[in-house]
Amino acid sequence: MSEYHVMLIDFMNNLPLADNLKNELHKCVLASQVQNAPDFIKAKNVLFKNEMDINEGVQRLLVN
């Protein structure tokens, strides 16, 4: 696990999400290939935008 994974997990744990969702997102973070700062920023923004959509009641489908 890289330092970027650790920072993403810390960021994710500070989001107001249900614990079961955080557990599943933790798996996604670990599976992600975050190797540098631009990758970290993109991943952080995706997590934040998803959290905002959940709070607003908007559903999203992420396709990579």
PDB file of C-alpha atoms in Angstrom:
ATOM      1  CA  MET A   1       0.000   0.000   0.000  1.00  0.00           C
ATOM      2  CA  SER A   2       1.447   3.353  -1.035  1.00  0.00           C
ATOM      3  CA  GLU A   3       1.345   6.620   0.880  1.00  0.00           C
ATOM      4  CA  TYR A   4      -1.321   7.782  -1.590  1.00  0.00           C
ATOM      5  CA  HIS A   5      -3.527   4.822  -0.651  1.00  0.00           C
ATOM      6  CA  VAL A   6      -3.145   5.741   3.023  1.00  0.00           C
ATOM      7  CA  MET A   7      -4.100   9.364   2.318  1.00  0.00           C
ATOM      8  CA  LEU A   8      -7.143   8.253   0.288  1.00  0.00           C
ATOM      9  CA  ILE A   9      -8.297   5.946   3.067  1.00  0.00           C
ATOM     10  CA  ASP A  10      -7.884   8.747   5.630  1.00  0.00           C
ATOM     11  CA  PHE A  11      -9.833  11.116   3.368  1.00  0.00           C
ATOM     12  CA  MET A  12     -12.572   8.539   2.799  1.00  0.00           C
ATOM     13  CA  ASN A  13     -12.905   7.823   6.520  1.00  0.00           C
ATOM     14  CA  ASN A  14     -13.584  11.517   7.133  1.00  0.00           C
ATOM     15  CA  LEU A  15     -16.512  11.553   4.704  1.00  0.00           C
ATOM     16  CA  PRO A  16     -20.001  11.271   6.227  1.00  0.00           C
ATOM     17  CA  LEU A  17     -20.746   7.824   4.775  1.00  0.00           C
ATOM     18  CA  ALA A  18     -22.230   4.674   6.268  1.00  0.00           C
ATOM     19  CA  ASP A  19     -19.677   2.228   7.637  1.00  0.00           C
ATOM     20  CA  ASN A  20     -20.689  -0.548   5.240  1.00  0.00           C
ATOM     21  CA  LEU A  21     -20.124   1.786   2.277  1.00  0.00           C
ATOM     22  CA  LYS A  22     -16.742   2.818   3.679  1.00  0.00           C
ATOM     23  CA  ASN A  23     -15.791  -0.852   3.973  1.00  0.00           C
ATOM     24  CA  GLU A  24     -16.577  -1.449   0.302  1.00  0.00           C
ATOM     25  CA  LEU A  25     -14.846   1.756  -0.798  1.00  0.00           C
ATOM     26  CA  HIS A  26     -11.786   0.674   1.187  1.00  0.00           C
ATOM     27  CA  LYS A  27     -11.519  -2.344  -1.127  1.00  0.00           C
ATOM     28  CA  CYS A  28     -11.791  -0.068  -4.168  1.00  0.00           C
ATOM     29  CA  VAL A  29      -9.060   2.215  -2.857  1.00  0.00           C
ATOM     30  CA  LEU A  30      -6.741  -0.729  -2.274  1.00  0.00           C
ATOM     31  CA  ALA A  31      -7.399  -2.039  -5.787  1.00  0.00           C
ATOM     32  CA  SER A  32      -6.751   1.340  -7.394  1.00  0.00           C
ATOM     33  CA  GLN A  33      -3.470   2.187  -9.054  1.00  0.00           C
ATOM     34  CA  VAL A  34      -2.660   5.454  -7.316  1.00  0.00           C
ATOM     35  CA  GLN A  35       1.037   6.031  -7.848  1.00  0.00           C
ATOM     36  CA  ASN A  36       1.490   9.796  -7.969  1.00  0.00           C
ATOM     37  CA  ALA A  37      -0.089  13.093  -6.959  1.00  0.00           C
ATOM     38  CA  PRO A  38      -2.250  13.551 -10.105  1.00  0.00           C
ATOM     39  CA  ASP A  39      -3.679  10.031  -9.642  1.00  0.00           C
ATOM     40  CA  PHE A  40      -4.371  10.806  -5.979  1.00  0.00           C
ATOM     41  CA  ILE A  41      -6.187  14.037  -6.841  1.00  0.00           C
ATOM     42  CA  LYS A  42      -8.357  12.277  -9.430  1.00  0.00           C
ATOM     43  CA  ALA A  43      -9.244   9.475  -7.008  1.00  0.00           C
ATOM     44  CA  LYS A  44      -9.964  11.924  -4.178  1.00  0.00           C
ATOM     45  CA  ASN A  45     -12.234  13.959  -6.437  1.00  0.00           C
ATOM     46  CA  VAL A  46     -14.148  10.832  -7.495  1.00  0.00           C
ATOM     47  CA  LEU A  47     -14.692   9.850  -3.859  1.00  0.00           C
ATOM     48  CA  PHE A  48     -15.815  13.368  -2.954  1.00  0.00           C
ATOM     49  CA  LYS A  49     -18.172  13.706  -5.934  1.00  0.00           C
ATOM     50  CA  ASN A  50     -19.742  10.342  -5.153  1.00  0.00           C
ATOM     51  CA  GLU A  51     -20.273  11.385  -1.548  1.00  0.00           C
ATOM     52  CA  MET A  52     -21.902  14.623  -2.713  1.00  0.00           C
ATOM     53  CA  ASP A  53     -24.190  12.704  -5.071  1.00  0.00           C
ATOM     54  CA  ILE A  54     -25.193  10.335  -2.283  1.00  0.00           C
ATOM     55  CA  ASN A  55     -26.031  13.277  -0.013  1.00  0.00           C
ATOM     56  CA  GLU A  56     -28.033  14.977  -2.774  1.00  0.00           C
ATOM     57  CA  GLY A  57     -29.864  11.775  -3.687  1.00  0.00           C
ATOM     58  CA  VAL A  58     -28.386  11.648  -7.190  1.00  0.00           C
ATOM     59  CA  GLN A  59     -27.376   8.246  -8.507  1.00  0.00           C
ATOM     60  CA  ARG A  60     -24.252   7.840 -10.586  1.00  0.00           C
ATOM     61  CA  LEU A  61     -22.700   5.057 -12.552  1.00  0.00           C
ATOM     62  CA  LEU A  62     -18.929   5.210 -12.708  1.00  0.00           C
ATOM     63  CA  VAL A  63     -17.434   3.608 -15.776  1.00  0.00           C
ATOM     64  CA  ASN A  64     -13.706   3.424 -16.155  1.00  0.00           C
TER      65      ASN A  64
END
